[in-house]
Short mmCIF file of C-alpha atoms and ligand atoms in Angstrom, two decimals:
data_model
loop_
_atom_site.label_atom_id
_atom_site.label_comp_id
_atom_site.label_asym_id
_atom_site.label_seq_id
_atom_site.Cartn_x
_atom_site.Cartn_y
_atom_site.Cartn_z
CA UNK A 1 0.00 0.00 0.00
CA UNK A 2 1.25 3.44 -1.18
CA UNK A 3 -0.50 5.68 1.31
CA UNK A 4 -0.61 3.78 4.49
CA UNK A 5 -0.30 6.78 6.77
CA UNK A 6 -3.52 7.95 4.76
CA UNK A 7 -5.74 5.00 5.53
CA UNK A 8 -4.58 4.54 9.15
CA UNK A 9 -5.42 8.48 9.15
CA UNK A 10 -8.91 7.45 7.53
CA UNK A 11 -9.39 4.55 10.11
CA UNK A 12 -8.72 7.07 13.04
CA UNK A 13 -11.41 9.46 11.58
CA UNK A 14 -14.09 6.39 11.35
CA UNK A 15 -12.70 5.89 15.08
CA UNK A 16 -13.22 9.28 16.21
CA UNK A 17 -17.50 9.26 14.22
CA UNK A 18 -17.51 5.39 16.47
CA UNK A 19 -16.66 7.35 19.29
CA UNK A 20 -18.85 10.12 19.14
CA UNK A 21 -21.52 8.08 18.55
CA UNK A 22 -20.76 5.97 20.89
CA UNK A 23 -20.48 8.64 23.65
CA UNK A 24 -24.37 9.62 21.80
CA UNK A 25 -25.93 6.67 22.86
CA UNK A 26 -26.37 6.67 18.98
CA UNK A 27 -24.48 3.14 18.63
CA UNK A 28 -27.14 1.57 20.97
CA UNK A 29 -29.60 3.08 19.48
CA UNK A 30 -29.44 1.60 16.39
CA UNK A 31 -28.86 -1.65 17.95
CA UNK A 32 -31.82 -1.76 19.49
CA UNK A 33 -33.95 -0.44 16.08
CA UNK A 34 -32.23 -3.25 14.59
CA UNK A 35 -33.25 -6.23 17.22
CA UNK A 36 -36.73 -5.00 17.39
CA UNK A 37 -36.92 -5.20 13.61
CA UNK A 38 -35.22 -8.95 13.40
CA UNK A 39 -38.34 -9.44 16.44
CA UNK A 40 -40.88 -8.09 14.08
CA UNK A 41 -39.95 -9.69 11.21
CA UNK A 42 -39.96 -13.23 13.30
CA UNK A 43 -43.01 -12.62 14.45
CA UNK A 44 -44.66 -11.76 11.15
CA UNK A 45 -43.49 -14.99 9.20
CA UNK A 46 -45.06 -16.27 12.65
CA UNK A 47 -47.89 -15.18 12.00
CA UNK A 48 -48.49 -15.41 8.73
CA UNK A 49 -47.93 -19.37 9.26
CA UNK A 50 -50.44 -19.06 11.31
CA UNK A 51 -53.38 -16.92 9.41
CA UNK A 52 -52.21 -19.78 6.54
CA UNK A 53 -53.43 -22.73 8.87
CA UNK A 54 -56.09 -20.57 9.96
CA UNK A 55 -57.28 -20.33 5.86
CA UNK A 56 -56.66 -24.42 5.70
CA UNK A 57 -58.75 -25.37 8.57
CA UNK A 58 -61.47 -22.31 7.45
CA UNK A 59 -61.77 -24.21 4.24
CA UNK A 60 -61.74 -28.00 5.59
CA UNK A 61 -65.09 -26.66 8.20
CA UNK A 62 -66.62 -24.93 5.28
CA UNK A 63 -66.53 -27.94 3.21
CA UNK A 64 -67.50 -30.33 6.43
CA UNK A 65 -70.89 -27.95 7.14
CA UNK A 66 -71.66 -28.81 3.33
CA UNK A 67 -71.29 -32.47 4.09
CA UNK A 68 -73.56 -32.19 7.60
CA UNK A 69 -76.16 -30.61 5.31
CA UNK A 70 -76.25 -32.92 2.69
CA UNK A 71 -76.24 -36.04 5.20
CA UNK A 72 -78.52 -34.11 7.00
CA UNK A 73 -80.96 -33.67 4.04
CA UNK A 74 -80.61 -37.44 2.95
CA UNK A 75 -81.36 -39.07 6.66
CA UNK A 76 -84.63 -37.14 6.38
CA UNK A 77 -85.92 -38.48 3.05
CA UNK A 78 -85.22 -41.43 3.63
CA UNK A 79 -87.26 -41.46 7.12
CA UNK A 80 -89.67 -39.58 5.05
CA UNK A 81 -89.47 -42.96 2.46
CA UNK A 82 -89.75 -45.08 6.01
CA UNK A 83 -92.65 -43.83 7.68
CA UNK A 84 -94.30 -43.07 4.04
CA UNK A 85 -96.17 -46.85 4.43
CA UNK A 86 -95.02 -47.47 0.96
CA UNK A 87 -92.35 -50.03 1.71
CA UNK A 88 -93.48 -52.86 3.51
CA UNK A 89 -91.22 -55.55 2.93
CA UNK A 90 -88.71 -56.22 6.20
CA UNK A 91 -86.05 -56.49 4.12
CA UNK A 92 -86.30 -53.16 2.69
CA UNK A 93 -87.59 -51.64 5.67
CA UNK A 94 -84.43 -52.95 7.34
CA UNK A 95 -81.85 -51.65 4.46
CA UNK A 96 -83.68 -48.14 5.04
CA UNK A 97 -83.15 -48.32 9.17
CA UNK A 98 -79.70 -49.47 8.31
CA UNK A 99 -78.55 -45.88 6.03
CA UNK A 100 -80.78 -44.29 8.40
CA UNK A 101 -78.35 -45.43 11.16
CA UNK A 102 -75.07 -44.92 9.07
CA UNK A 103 -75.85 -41.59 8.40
CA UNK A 104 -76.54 -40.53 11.61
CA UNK A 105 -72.96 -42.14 12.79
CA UNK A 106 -71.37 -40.11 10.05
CA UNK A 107 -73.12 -36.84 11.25
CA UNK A 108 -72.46 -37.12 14.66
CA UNK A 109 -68.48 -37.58 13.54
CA UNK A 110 -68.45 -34.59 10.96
CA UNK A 111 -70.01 -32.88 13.91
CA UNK A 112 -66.85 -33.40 16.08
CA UNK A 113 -64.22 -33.13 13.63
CA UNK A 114 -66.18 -29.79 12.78
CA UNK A 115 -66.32 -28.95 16.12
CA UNK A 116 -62.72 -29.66 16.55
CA UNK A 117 -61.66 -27.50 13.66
CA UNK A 118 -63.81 -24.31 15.29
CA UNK A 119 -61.82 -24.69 18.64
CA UNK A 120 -58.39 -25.18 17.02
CA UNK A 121 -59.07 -21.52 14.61
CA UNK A 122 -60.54 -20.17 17.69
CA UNK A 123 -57.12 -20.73 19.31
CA UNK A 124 -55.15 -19.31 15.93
CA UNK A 125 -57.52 -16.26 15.76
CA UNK A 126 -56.43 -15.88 19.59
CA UNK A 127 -52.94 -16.43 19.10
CA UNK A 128 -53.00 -13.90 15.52
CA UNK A 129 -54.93 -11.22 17.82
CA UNK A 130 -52.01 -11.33 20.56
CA UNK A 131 -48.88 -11.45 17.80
CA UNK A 132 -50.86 -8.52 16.21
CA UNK A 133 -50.85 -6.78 19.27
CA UNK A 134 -47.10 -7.76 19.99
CA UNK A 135 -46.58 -6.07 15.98
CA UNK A 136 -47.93 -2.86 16.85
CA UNK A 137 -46.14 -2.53 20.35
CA UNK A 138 -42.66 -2.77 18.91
CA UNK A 139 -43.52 -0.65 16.05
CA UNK A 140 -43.81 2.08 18.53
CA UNK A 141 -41.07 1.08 20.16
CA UNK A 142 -39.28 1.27 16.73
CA UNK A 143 -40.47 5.09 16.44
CA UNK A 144 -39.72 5.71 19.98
CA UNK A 145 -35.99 4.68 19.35
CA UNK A 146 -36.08 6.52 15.58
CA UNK A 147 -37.29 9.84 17.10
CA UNK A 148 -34.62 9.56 19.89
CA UNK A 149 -31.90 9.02 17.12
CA UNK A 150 -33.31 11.73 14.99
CA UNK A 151 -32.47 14.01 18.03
CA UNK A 152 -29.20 12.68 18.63
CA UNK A 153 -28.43 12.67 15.65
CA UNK A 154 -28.91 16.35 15.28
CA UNK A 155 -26.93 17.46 18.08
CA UNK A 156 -24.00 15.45 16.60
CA UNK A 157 -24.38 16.45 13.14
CA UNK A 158 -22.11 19.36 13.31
CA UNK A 159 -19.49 17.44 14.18
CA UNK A 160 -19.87 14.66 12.24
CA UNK A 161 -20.04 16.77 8.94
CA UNK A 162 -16.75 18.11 10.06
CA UNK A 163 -14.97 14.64 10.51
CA UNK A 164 -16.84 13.81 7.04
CA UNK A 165 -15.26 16.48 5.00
CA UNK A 166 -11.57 15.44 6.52
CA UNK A 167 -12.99 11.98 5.39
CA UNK A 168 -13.74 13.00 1.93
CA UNK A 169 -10.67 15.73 1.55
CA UNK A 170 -8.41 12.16 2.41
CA UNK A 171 -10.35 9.95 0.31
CA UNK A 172 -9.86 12.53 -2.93
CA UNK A 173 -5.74 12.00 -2.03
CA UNK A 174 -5.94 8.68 -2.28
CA UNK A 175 -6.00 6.22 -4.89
CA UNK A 176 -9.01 4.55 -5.85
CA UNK A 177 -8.00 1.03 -5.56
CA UNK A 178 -7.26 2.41 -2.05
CA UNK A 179 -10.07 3.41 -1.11
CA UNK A 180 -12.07 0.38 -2.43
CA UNK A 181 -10.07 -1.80 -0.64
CA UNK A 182 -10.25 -0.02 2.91
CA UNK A 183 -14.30 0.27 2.62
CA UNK A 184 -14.51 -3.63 1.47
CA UNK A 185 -12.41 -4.76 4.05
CA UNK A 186 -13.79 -2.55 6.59
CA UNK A 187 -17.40 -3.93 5.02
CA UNK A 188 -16.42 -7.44 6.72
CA UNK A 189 -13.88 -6.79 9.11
CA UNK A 190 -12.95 -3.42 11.82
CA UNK A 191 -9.93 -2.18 11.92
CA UNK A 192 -8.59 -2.56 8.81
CA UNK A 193 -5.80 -1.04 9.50
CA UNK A 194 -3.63 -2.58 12.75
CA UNK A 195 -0.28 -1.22 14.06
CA UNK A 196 2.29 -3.72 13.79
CA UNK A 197 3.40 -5.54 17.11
CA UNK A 198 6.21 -7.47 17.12
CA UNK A 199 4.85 -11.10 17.61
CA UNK A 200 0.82 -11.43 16.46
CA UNK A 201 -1.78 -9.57 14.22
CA UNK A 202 -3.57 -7.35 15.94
CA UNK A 203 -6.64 -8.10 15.06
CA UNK A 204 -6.86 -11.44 14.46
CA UNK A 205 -4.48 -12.29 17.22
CA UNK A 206 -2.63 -14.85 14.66
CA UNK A 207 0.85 -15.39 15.81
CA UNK A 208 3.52 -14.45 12.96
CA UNK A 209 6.05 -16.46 11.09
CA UNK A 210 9.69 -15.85 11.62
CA UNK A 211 10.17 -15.08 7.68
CA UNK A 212 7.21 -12.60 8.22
CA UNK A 213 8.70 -10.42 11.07
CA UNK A 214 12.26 -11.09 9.71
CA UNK A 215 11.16 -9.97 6.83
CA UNK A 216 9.65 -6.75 7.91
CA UNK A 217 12.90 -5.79 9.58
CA UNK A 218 15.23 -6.85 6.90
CA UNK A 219 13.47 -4.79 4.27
CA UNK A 220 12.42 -2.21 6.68
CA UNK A 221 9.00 -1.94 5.58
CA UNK A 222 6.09 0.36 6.36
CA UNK A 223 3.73 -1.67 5.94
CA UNK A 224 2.42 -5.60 5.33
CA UNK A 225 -0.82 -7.54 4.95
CA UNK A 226 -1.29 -10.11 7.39
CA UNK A 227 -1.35 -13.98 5.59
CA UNK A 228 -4.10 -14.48 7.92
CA UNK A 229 -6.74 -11.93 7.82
CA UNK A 230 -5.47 -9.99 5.45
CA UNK A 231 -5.81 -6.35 7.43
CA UNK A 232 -3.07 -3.96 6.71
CA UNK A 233 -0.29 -3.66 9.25
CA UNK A 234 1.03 -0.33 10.00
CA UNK A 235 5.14 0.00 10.93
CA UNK A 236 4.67 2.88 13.57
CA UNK A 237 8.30 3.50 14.14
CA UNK A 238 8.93 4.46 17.80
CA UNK A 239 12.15 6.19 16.96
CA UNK A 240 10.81 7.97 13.95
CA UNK A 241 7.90 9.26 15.81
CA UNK A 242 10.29 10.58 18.74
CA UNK A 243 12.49 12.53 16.01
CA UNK A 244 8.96 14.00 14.36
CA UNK A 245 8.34 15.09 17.63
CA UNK A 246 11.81 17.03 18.05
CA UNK A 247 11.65 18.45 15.06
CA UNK A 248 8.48 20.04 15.43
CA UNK A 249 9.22 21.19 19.27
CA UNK A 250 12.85 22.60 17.15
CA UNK A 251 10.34 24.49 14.87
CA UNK A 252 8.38 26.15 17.62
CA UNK A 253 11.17 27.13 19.40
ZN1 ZN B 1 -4.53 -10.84 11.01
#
């Protein structure tokens, strides 16, 4: 990397907006916006499983009342054909008793499993009413938290847009490749940018190799990628920042 005193300048800017929104209450703000909406969301699949089995069982008791009826309207013709005088014969008088009797043991089961199917949508129409009600409490909640943010977001501003434009003034004096690769990285993984420490990365606490850290001194670089994580590693050296130091206290003087 060309510029790596520019990106680890960048990183300490997205620090500093972290911070202050940190320090805002902003951060947990959001956070909490963010787990009521993966709630919400839950609970609406929820219950939209549930207003589907609702629909299902609706259907099966509309077509069982059909059924009732019809067996309904055949048991009385044929006591109607029974008690008519007509048919006299035992035999026939028997076969009429007998569908007589079978349809009255196939009403009195349709009249369960109906009554079955009421109680069970009874309990989904119960159980829709209360996630409904569960749906519109965090949605206030969510506004609650949004109107909070709005505010604190406001007082803030100011100094955000400041840090922003310091943001945008570095990103223009970078290069491109640059500055996709610290907003991809820093997409997936925070800091991208880690100050190099003698034994291990930083931030993924990976141990280096000998070759690596040899390396590094041998070539006296300003900068590697870690093999593991791939995160930029800043050289920050301790003697070079001391001189910096005298020379500017020599210029002031
Ligand atoms: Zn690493």
């Amino acid at each position: 990397m060309k510029n790596i005193d520019m990106l680890w300048e960048l990183q300490q800017l997205d620090n500093k907006i972290i911070e202050i929104e940190k320090d805002a209450g902003i951060i947990d703000l959001k956070n909490d916006v963010a787990s009521y909406k993966e709630t919400y969301n839950k609970l609406l699949i929820s219950t939209k499983q549930i207003a589907e089995q609702y629909k299902e069982k609706d259907a099966q008791a509309t077509q069982l009342k059909l059924e009732i009826i019809d067996i309904t309207s055949k048991i009385a013709d044929t006591e109607e054909k029974l008690y008519a005088g007509e048919i006299t014969k035992p035999k026939a008088l028997s076969q009429l008793q007998k569908e007589i009797d079978d349809g009255k043991a196939l009403l009195e089961e349709n009249n369960k499993s109906l009554e079955l199917l009421r109680s069970e949508n009874f309990t989904y129409i119960k159980q829709i009413k209360r996630y409904k009600a569960k749906l519109e409490h965090i949605k206030v909640k969510v506004n609650e938290c949004n109107n909070m943010l709005d505010e604190k977001m406001r007082s803030t501003e100011e100094e955000l847009a400041h840090i922003q434009m310091s943001i945008e003034a570095l990103k223009e004096s970078l290069l491109p490749d640059e500055v996709k690769f610290y907003y991809t990285k820093k997409a997936n993984i925070y800091p991208v940018v880690v100050p190099y420490k003698e034994d291990s990365c930083e931030g993924c606490q990976m141990q280096f190799s000998m070759i690596f850290t040899q390396s590094i001194e041998k070539y006296n670089l300003k900068s590697c990628t870690c093999e593991n994580c791939g995160r930029l590693i800043i050289v920050i050296k301790e003697q070079e920042q001391e001189q910096e130091q005298e020379q500017e206290q020599e210029a002031q003087v």
